GROMACS .gro file of C-alpha atoms in nm:
model
  355
    1MET     CA    1  -2.923   0.284  -1.330
    2ARG     CA    2  -3.157   0.099  -1.566
    3ILE     CA    3  -3.390  -0.157  -1.407
    4ILE     CA    4  -3.447  -0.319  -1.745
    5PRO     CA    5  -3.120  -0.356  -1.943
    6SER     CA    6  -3.102  -0.229  -2.298
    7PRO     CA    7  -3.038  -0.467  -2.589
    8ARG     CA    8  -2.683  -0.328  -2.606
    9ASP     CA    9  -2.629  -0.404  -2.235
   10VAL     CA   10  -2.754  -0.759  -2.288
   11GLN     CA   11  -2.514  -0.802  -2.579
   12LEU     CA   12  -2.217  -0.670  -2.380
   13ALA     CA   13  -2.304  -0.885  -2.079
   14ALA     CA   14  -2.324  -1.194  -2.300
   15GLU     CA   15  -1.984  -1.114  -2.452
   16ASN     CA   16  -1.828  -1.067  -2.109
   17ILE     CA   17  -1.974  -1.391  -1.973
   18SER     CA   18  -1.862  -1.577  -2.286
   19ASP     CA   19  -1.506  -1.442  -2.260
   20ARG     CA   20  -1.491  -1.528  -1.892
   21VAL     CA   21  -1.607  -1.885  -1.954
   22LEU     CA   22  -1.391  -1.948  -2.262
   23ARG     CA   23  -1.072  -1.766  -2.152
   24GLY     CA   24  -1.105  -1.816  -1.779
   25LYS     CA   25  -1.044  -1.448  -1.716
   26LEU     CA   26  -1.125  -1.100  -1.838
   27ALA     CA   27  -0.849  -0.882  -1.694
   28ASP     CA   28  -0.509  -0.854  -1.859
   29VAL     CA   29  -0.275  -0.888  -1.561
   30THR     CA   30   0.043  -0.913  -1.768
   31PRO     CA   31   0.301  -0.722  -1.562
   32LEU     CA   32   0.481  -0.422  -1.703
   33ALA     CA   33   0.827  -0.503  -1.836
   34GLN     CA   34   1.085  -0.460  -1.562
   35THR     CA   35   1.454  -0.505  -1.492
   36THR     CA   36   1.597  -0.629  -1.164
   37ILE     CA   37   1.854  -0.392  -1.017
   38LEU     CA   38   1.900  -0.556  -0.677
   39GLU     CA   39   1.838  -0.904  -0.539
   40SER     CA   40   1.899  -0.965  -0.169
   41PRO     CA   41   1.700  -1.123   0.117
   42GLN     CA   42   1.357  -0.955   0.145
   43CYS     CA   43   1.479  -0.685  -0.094
   44HIS     CA   44   1.410  -0.742  -0.462
   45VAL     CA   45   1.422  -0.405  -0.641
   46VAL     CA   46   1.306  -0.360  -0.999
   47ARG     CA   47   1.286  -0.073  -1.243
   48PHE     CA   48   0.990  -0.052  -1.481
   49ASP     CA   49   1.140  -0.044  -1.829
   50ASP     CA   50   0.886   0.195  -1.984
   51GLY     CA   51   0.982   0.480  -1.750
   52ASP     CA   52   1.183   0.781  -1.858
   53PRO     CA   53   1.541   0.749  -1.723
   54THR     CA   54   1.558   1.129  -1.704
   55GLY     CA   55   1.225   1.161  -1.522
   56HIS     CA   56   1.172   1.204  -1.149
   57PRO     CA   57   1.286   0.881  -0.977
   58VAL     CA   58   1.000   0.717  -0.784
   59LEU     CA   59   1.011   0.416  -0.549
   60PHE     CA   60   0.696   0.225  -0.454
   61VAL     CA   61   0.712   0.095  -0.094
   62PRO     CA   62   0.451  -0.176  -0.019
   63PRO     CA   63   0.330  -0.292   0.320
   64LEU     CA   64   0.421  -0.633   0.456
   65ALA     CA   65   0.208  -0.927   0.336
   66ALA     CA   66   0.050  -0.753   0.035
   67PRO     CA   67   0.153  -0.860  -0.317
   68THR     CA   68   0.354  -0.587  -0.485
   69PHE     CA   69   0.149  -0.609  -0.805
   70VAL     CA   70  -0.103  -0.393  -0.618
   71PHE     CA   71   0.095  -0.109  -0.782
   72ASP     CA   72   0.049  -0.276  -1.122
   73MET     CA   73  -0.295  -0.437  -1.095
   74ARG     CA   74  -0.389  -0.478  -1.460
   75ARG     CA   75  -0.346  -0.318  -1.796
   76GLY     CA   76  -0.555  -0.004  -1.813
   77CYS     CA   77  -0.565   0.038  -1.435
   78SER     CA   78  -0.210   0.038  -1.303
   79PHE     CA   79  -0.043   0.299  -1.084
   80ALA     CA   80   0.297   0.198  -1.223
   81GLU     CA   81   0.169   0.226  -1.580
   82TYR     CA   82   0.030   0.572  -1.504
   83MET     CA   83   0.352   0.697  -1.344
   84THR     CA   84   0.578   0.567  -1.621
   85GLY     CA   85   0.339   0.716  -1.876
   86ALA     CA   86   0.364   1.049  -1.693
   87GLY     CA   87   0.739   1.048  -1.753
   88HIS     CA   88   0.871   0.927  -1.418
   89ASP     CA   89   1.154   0.679  -1.362
   90VAL     CA   90   0.971   0.417  -1.153
   91TYR     CA   91   1.109   0.153  -0.915
   92LEU     CA   92   0.951  -0.102  -0.681
   93VAL     CA   93   1.080  -0.298  -0.382
   94ASP     CA   94   0.942  -0.649  -0.325
   95TYR     CA   95   0.998  -0.823   0.011
   96GLY     CA   96   0.919  -1.171  -0.118
   97GLU     CA   97   0.756  -1.449   0.083
   98ILE     CA   98   0.813  -1.479   0.457
   99SER     CA   99   0.865  -1.834   0.583
  100PHE     CA  100   0.842  -1.985   0.931
  101ALA     CA  101   1.225  -1.980   0.944
  102GLU     CA  102   1.210  -1.599   0.919
  103ARG     CA  103   0.962  -1.558   1.204
  104HIS     CA  104   1.230  -1.372   1.407
  105LEU     CA  105   1.237  -1.075   1.167
  106GLY     CA  106   1.100  -0.758   1.327
  107LEU     CA  107   0.994  -0.428   1.174
  108GLU     CA  108   1.347  -0.299   1.234
  109HIS     CA  109   1.466  -0.544   0.966
  110TRP     CA  110   1.270  -0.342   0.708
  111VAL     CA  111   1.317   0.001   0.865
  112GLU     CA  112   1.694  -0.026   0.923
  113GLY     CA  113   1.786  -0.267   0.645
  114VAL     CA  114   1.554  -0.349   0.357
  115ILE     CA  115   1.400  -0.010   0.279
  116PRO     CA  116   1.727   0.191   0.307
  117GLU     CA  117   1.895  -0.073   0.089
  118ALA     CA  118   1.618  -0.038  -0.170
  119ILE     CA  119   1.636   0.343  -0.162
  120ASN     CA  120   2.012   0.343  -0.213
  121ALA     CA  121   1.994   0.086  -0.494
  122ALA     CA  122   1.720   0.274  -0.679
  123SER     CA  123   1.899   0.606  -0.634
  124ALA     CA  124   2.223   0.457  -0.769
  125SER     CA  125   2.033   0.320  -1.070
  126ALA     CA  126   1.882   0.667  -1.123
  127GLY     CA  127   2.225   0.831  -1.142
  128GLY     CA  128   2.247   0.921  -0.773
  129ARG     CA  129   1.933   1.134  -0.771
  130PRO     CA  130   1.714   1.136  -0.457
  131MET     CA  131   1.402   0.921  -0.465
  132HIS     CA  132   1.037   1.018  -0.431
  133LEU     CA  133   0.889   0.745  -0.209
  134ILE     CA  134   0.527   0.630  -0.235
  135GLY     CA  135   0.418   0.403   0.050
  136TRP     CA  136   0.079   0.235   0.079
  137SER     CA  137  -0.073   0.136   0.414
  138LEU     CA  138   0.195   0.014   0.658
  139GLY     CA  139   0.449   0.071   0.380
  140GLY     CA  140   0.409   0.447   0.433
  141ALA     CA  141   0.487   0.417   0.804
  142LEU     CA  142   0.788   0.194   0.738
  143ALA     CA  143   0.919   0.443   0.482
  144ALA     CA  144   0.874   0.737   0.724
  145LEU     CA  145   1.055   0.546   1.000
  146ALA     CA  146   1.338   0.449   0.765
  147ILE     CA  147   1.394   0.811   0.657
  148ALA     CA  148   1.380   0.933   1.017
  149ASN     CA  149   1.622   0.665   1.128
  150GLU     CA  150   1.879   0.747   0.859
  151ALA     CA  151   1.867   1.117   0.778
  152ASP     CA  152   2.117   1.106   0.492
  153LEU     CA  153   1.918   0.866   0.275
  154PRO     CA  154   1.871   1.008  -0.078
  155VAL     CA  155   1.500   1.090  -0.046
  156ALA     CA  156   1.334   1.394  -0.205
  157SER     CA  157   0.975   1.343  -0.085
  158LEU     CA  158   0.737   1.095   0.077
  159THR     CA  159   0.379   1.014  -0.019
  160VAL     CA  160   0.174   0.800   0.218
  161VAL     CA  161  -0.152   0.649   0.094
  162GLY     CA  162  -0.389   0.502   0.351
  163THR     CA  163  -0.123   0.496   0.625
  164PRO     CA  164  -0.268   0.508   0.980
  165PHE     CA  165  -0.056   0.712   1.221
  166ASP     CA  166  -0.316   0.717   1.500
  167THR     CA  167  -0.492   0.381   1.539
  168THR     CA  168  -0.753   0.514   1.783
  169HIS     CA  169  -0.945   0.623   1.473
  170VAL     CA  170  -0.949   0.269   1.327
  171PRO     CA  171  -1.294   0.118   1.403
  172MET     CA  172  -1.184  -0.244   1.428
  173ILE     CA  173  -0.894  -0.158   1.660
  174SER     CA  174  -1.111   0.067   1.876
  175PHE     CA  175  -1.357  -0.220   1.911
  176VAL     CA  176  -1.101  -0.479   2.029
  177ARG     CA  177  -0.871  -0.246   2.228
  178PRO     CA  178  -1.067  -0.274   2.559
  179PHE     CA  179  -1.041  -0.654   2.544
  180VAL     CA  180  -0.674  -0.634   2.447
  181GLU     CA  181  -0.604  -0.401   2.739
  182PHE     CA  182  -0.804  -0.617   2.980
  183THR     CA  183  -0.588  -0.919   2.892
  184ARG     CA  184  -0.272  -0.703   2.859
  185GLY     CA  185  -0.236  -0.842   2.508
  186ALA     CA  186  -0.192  -1.197   2.633
  187VAL     CA  187  -0.435  -1.366   2.391
  188GLY     CA  188  -0.286  -1.211   2.077
  189THR     CA  189   0.065  -1.276   2.201
  190ALA     CA  190  -0.010  -1.645   2.252
  191VAL     CA  191  -0.153  -1.671   1.899
  192TYR     CA  192   0.137  -1.515   1.707
  193ARG     CA  193   0.400  -1.690   1.919
  194THR     CA  194   0.234  -2.024   1.858
  195LEU     CA  195   0.196  -1.973   1.484
  196GLY     CA  196   0.535  -1.805   1.432
  197THR     CA  197   0.384  -1.620   1.134
  198ALA     CA  198   0.047  -1.486   1.026
  199PRO     CA  199  -0.016  -1.698   0.713
  200GLY     CA  200  -0.150  -1.537   0.398
  201PRO     CA  201  -0.503  -1.681   0.435
  202ILE     CA  202  -0.533  -1.525   0.782
  203VAL     CA  203  -0.415  -1.188   0.649
  204LYS     CA  204  -0.675  -1.219   0.373
  205ARG     CA  205  -0.952  -1.293   0.626
  206PHE     CA  206  -0.854  -0.989   0.834
  207TYR     CA  207  -0.877  -0.767   0.529
  208GLN     CA  208  -1.215  -0.916   0.439
  209VAL     CA  209  -1.350  -0.855   0.790
  210ALA     CA  210  -1.230  -0.494   0.777
  211THR     CA  211  -1.405  -0.447   0.441
  212PHE     CA  212  -1.703  -0.669   0.520
  213ASP     CA  213  -1.956  -0.445   0.346
  214LYS     CA  214  -1.773  -0.479   0.014
  215VAL     CA  215  -1.745  -0.858   0.053
  216ILE     CA  216  -2.119  -0.885   0.115
  217THR     CA  217  -2.217  -0.661  -0.176
  218LYS     CA  218  -1.972  -0.814  -0.426
  219PRO     CA  219  -2.227  -1.050  -0.591
  220ILE     CA  220  -2.462  -0.756  -0.634
  221ALA     CA  221  -2.182  -0.547  -0.787
  222ILE     CA  222  -2.106  -0.825  -1.036
  223ALA     CA  223  -2.471  -0.866  -1.132
  224GLN     CA  224  -2.518  -0.491  -1.178
  225ASN     CA  225  -2.206  -0.458  -1.393
  226LEU     CA  226  -2.224  -0.758  -1.624
  227ALA     CA  227  -2.221  -0.520  -1.923
  228ASP     CA  228  -1.931  -0.313  -1.783
  229ARG     CA  229  -1.612  -0.496  -1.875
  230ASP     CA  230  -1.383  -0.247  -1.697
  231SER     CA  231  -1.572  -0.303  -1.371
  232LEU     CA  232  -1.562  -0.682  -1.405
  233GLU     CA  233  -1.190  -0.672  -1.484
  234GLN     CA  234  -1.131  -0.469  -1.169
  235ILE     CA  235  -1.326  -0.713  -0.951
  236GLU     CA  236  -1.126  -0.999  -1.099
  237ALA     CA  237  -0.796  -0.819  -1.039
  238VAL     CA  238  -0.889  -0.746  -0.676
  239ASP     CA  239  -0.977  -1.114  -0.621
  240ARG     CA  240  -0.634  -1.209  -0.755
  241MET     CA  241  -0.470  -0.961  -0.519
  242MET     CA  242  -0.662  -1.096  -0.218
  243ASP     CA  243  -0.567  -1.454  -0.303
  244SER     CA  244  -0.200  -1.354  -0.320
  245MET     CA  245  -0.161  -1.222   0.035
  246THR     CA  246   0.160  -1.347   0.198
  247ALA     CA  247   0.263  -1.402   0.561
  248PHE     CA  248   0.378  -1.166   0.834
  249SER     CA  249   0.677  -1.275   1.040
  250GLY     CA  250   0.583  -1.351   1.400
  251ARG     CA  251   0.804  -1.081   1.548
  252ALA     CA  252   0.680  -0.810   1.310
  253LEU     CA  253   0.321  -0.912   1.380
  254GLY     CA  254   0.392  -0.889   1.752
  255GLN     CA  255   0.528  -0.536   1.716
  256ILE     CA  256   0.226  -0.430   1.511
  257TYR     CA  257  -0.006  -0.585   1.770
  258HIS     CA  258   0.158  -0.441   2.080
  259ASP     CA  259   0.315  -0.116   1.958
  260LEU     CA  260   0.074   0.006   1.692
  261VAL     CA  261  -0.256  -0.152   1.797
  262ARG     CA  262  -0.232  -0.182   2.175
  263LEU     CA  263  -0.010   0.116   2.263
  264ASN     CA  264  -0.067   0.336   1.955
  265ASP     CA  265   0.302   0.426   1.968
  266LEU     CA  266   0.328   0.613   1.639
  267ALA     CA  267   0.058   0.864   1.735
  268ASP     CA  268   0.317   1.084   1.909
  269GLY     CA  269   0.567   1.050   1.624
  270HIS     CA  270   0.793   0.810   1.811
  271MET     CA  271   0.840   0.436   1.783
  272THR     CA  272   1.093   0.215   1.957
  273LEU     CA  273   1.242  -0.062   1.744
  274ALA     CA  274   1.509  -0.297   1.878
  275GLY     CA  275   1.567  -0.061   2.171
  276LYS     CA  276   1.615   0.245   1.950
  277ASP     CA  277   1.376   0.542   1.958
  278ILE     CA  278   1.290   0.670   1.610
  279ASP     CA  279   1.125   1.012   1.583
  280ILE     CA  280   0.956   1.098   1.253
  281SER     CA  281   0.884   1.458   1.358
  282GLY     CA  282   1.224   1.566   1.230
  283LEU     CA  283   1.160   1.471   0.867
  284LYS     CA  284   1.275   1.750   0.636
  285GLN     CA  285   1.127   1.616   0.315
  286PRO     CA  286   0.781   1.731   0.199
  287VAL     CA  287   0.511   1.474   0.277
  288LEU     CA  288   0.179   1.408   0.104
  289ALA     CA  289  -0.077   1.215   0.314
  290ILE     CA  290  -0.378   1.079   0.123
  291GLY     CA  291  -0.680   0.934   0.301
  292GLY     CA  292  -0.975   0.751   0.150
  293SER     CA  293  -1.329   0.866   0.226
  294ASP     CA  294  -1.450   0.504   0.260
  295ASP     CA  295  -1.137   0.351   0.415
  296GLY     CA  296  -1.234   0.123   0.704
  297ILE     CA  297  -0.876   0.012   0.770
  298ALA     CA  298  -0.712   0.356   0.781
  299PRO     CA  299  -0.982   0.624   0.819
  300ILE     CA  300  -0.904   0.979   0.713
  301ASP     CA  301  -0.836   1.107   1.066
  302SER     CA  302  -0.585   0.829   1.131
  303VAL     CA  303  -0.398   0.917   0.809
  304HIS     CA  304  -0.412   1.296   0.836
  305HIS     CA  305  -0.288   1.275   1.196
  306VAL     CA  306   0.063   1.280   1.048
  307ALA     CA  307   0.015   1.655   0.989
  308GLU     CA  308   0.032   1.697   1.368
  309LEU     CA  309   0.367   1.518   1.377
  310ILE     CA  310   0.561   1.655   1.077
  311GLN     CA  311   0.593   2.014   0.954
  312LYS     CA  312   0.585   1.988   0.574
  313VAL     CA  313   0.267   1.786   0.523
  314GLN     CA  314  -0.001   1.825   0.257
  315THR     CA  315  -0.320   1.631   0.337
  316GLU     CA  316  -0.571   1.520   0.078
  317THR     CA  317  -0.891   1.314   0.077
  318VAL     CA  318  -0.999   1.103  -0.220
  319PRO     CA  319  -1.296   0.873  -0.280
  320GLY     CA  320  -1.246   0.503  -0.216
  321GLY     CA  321  -1.154   0.240   0.037
  322HIS     CA  322  -0.815   0.114   0.150
  323LEU     CA  323  -0.733  -0.060  -0.176
  324GLY     CA  324  -0.955   0.137  -0.411
  325MET     CA  325  -0.793   0.472  -0.332
  326LEU     CA  326  -0.458   0.328  -0.444
  327ALA     CA  327  -0.546   0.083  -0.720
  328GLY     CA  328  -0.914   0.132  -0.802
  329ARG     CA  329  -1.063   0.265  -1.122
  330GLY     CA  330  -1.136   0.601  -0.961
  331ALA     CA  331  -0.771   0.642  -0.860
  332ARG     CA  332  -0.693   0.716  -1.225
  333GLU     CA  333  -0.860   1.057  -1.185
  334THR     CA  334  -0.791   1.123  -0.816
  335THR     CA  335  -0.496   0.969  -0.632
  336TRP     CA  336  -0.256   0.922  -0.921
  337PRO     CA  337  -0.275   1.277  -1.062
  338LEU     CA  338  -0.243   1.412  -0.704
  339VAL     CA  339   0.076   1.216  -0.650
  340ASP     CA  340   0.213   1.315  -0.990
  341ARG     CA  341   0.158   1.685  -0.920
  342PHE     CA  342   0.300   1.659  -0.568
  343ILE     CA  343   0.621   1.493  -0.690
  344ARG     CA  344   0.673   1.755  -0.960
  345GLN     CA  345   0.618   2.034  -0.709
  346ALA     CA  346   0.852   1.871  -0.454
  347ALA     CA  347   1.118   1.834  -0.724
  348ARG     CA  348   1.089   2.204  -0.817
  349SER     CA  349   1.110   2.305  -0.451
  350GLY     CA  350   1.415   2.085  -0.407
  351ARG     CA  351   1.591   2.248  -0.701
  352ARG     CA  352   1.514   2.596  -0.564
  353SER     CA  353   1.648   2.497  -0.222
  354ALA     CA  354   1.966   2.355  -0.376
  355ALA     CA  355   2.017   2.675  -0.574
   0.00000   0.00000   0.00000
């Protein structure tokens, strides 16, 4: 890294600052063209128009509270753009905003209803072919639970990116667990019952605390990269994503707090939702589990733990944090090609098995 910038760097920095001041933004966040194929409560399913209808059908499964454009961050750095460009037929499910009136919705609403509905709708749109699911963060766990709960869903494979299956490896949770156990979860319970939901700003603050080092060093990163437009565009796109966090329903937040954080239920492959035990160990589909080397929300060990629960699991480690490994600039050379290759291999294996 140069201590004294070159004349060319000064010129590029001046151009970037000028564009930011005059246009108000640098990143092109125009979404990829898409067509709605299903519209129902908490289940808006779209197909990206640039995909190949004959390609492998892929469904992005987001976590709760995160904006779904995390899969389509900006032009030039978009997972959806990469996958359509690679010849896949790409779909996305969007849960929409959660209001106070929907505070009663639990994780079972997504596991038993929304995600299976999205899978079936996307599969029908793709000519009845089974879907290759890609779930980020909690979205990966919800997808795994949905498949385990309904074995005949048309699913060919599952990729989980930054999905923690054993929360004892999550630093923030390990830090607060003794206090949570001492109070038997009473403090957290009182908070989410009082609020009814976890509003978007609170979700944003939690994410910022979990990635505190990146928040602190952000001004330095901007100053060091004033001549690097791609880097500045990425920072801008991440800020937009953080400002677009939505709410958790109170019941779902309570289940995450008690079952996943306090009791670490999913670590043994089982989770009880609405009185029903769901066991992911029986999944027949091939699974790819990707962990980020700098992920403070879902460290590698918490993600790769799924290999102890399911038979057909391929584990991989890529550079990056919780968001960067999915939607960062480096993901263009790491995560995305990994997923592309895994889906193609799973599709070939599926054809051989069918034959």
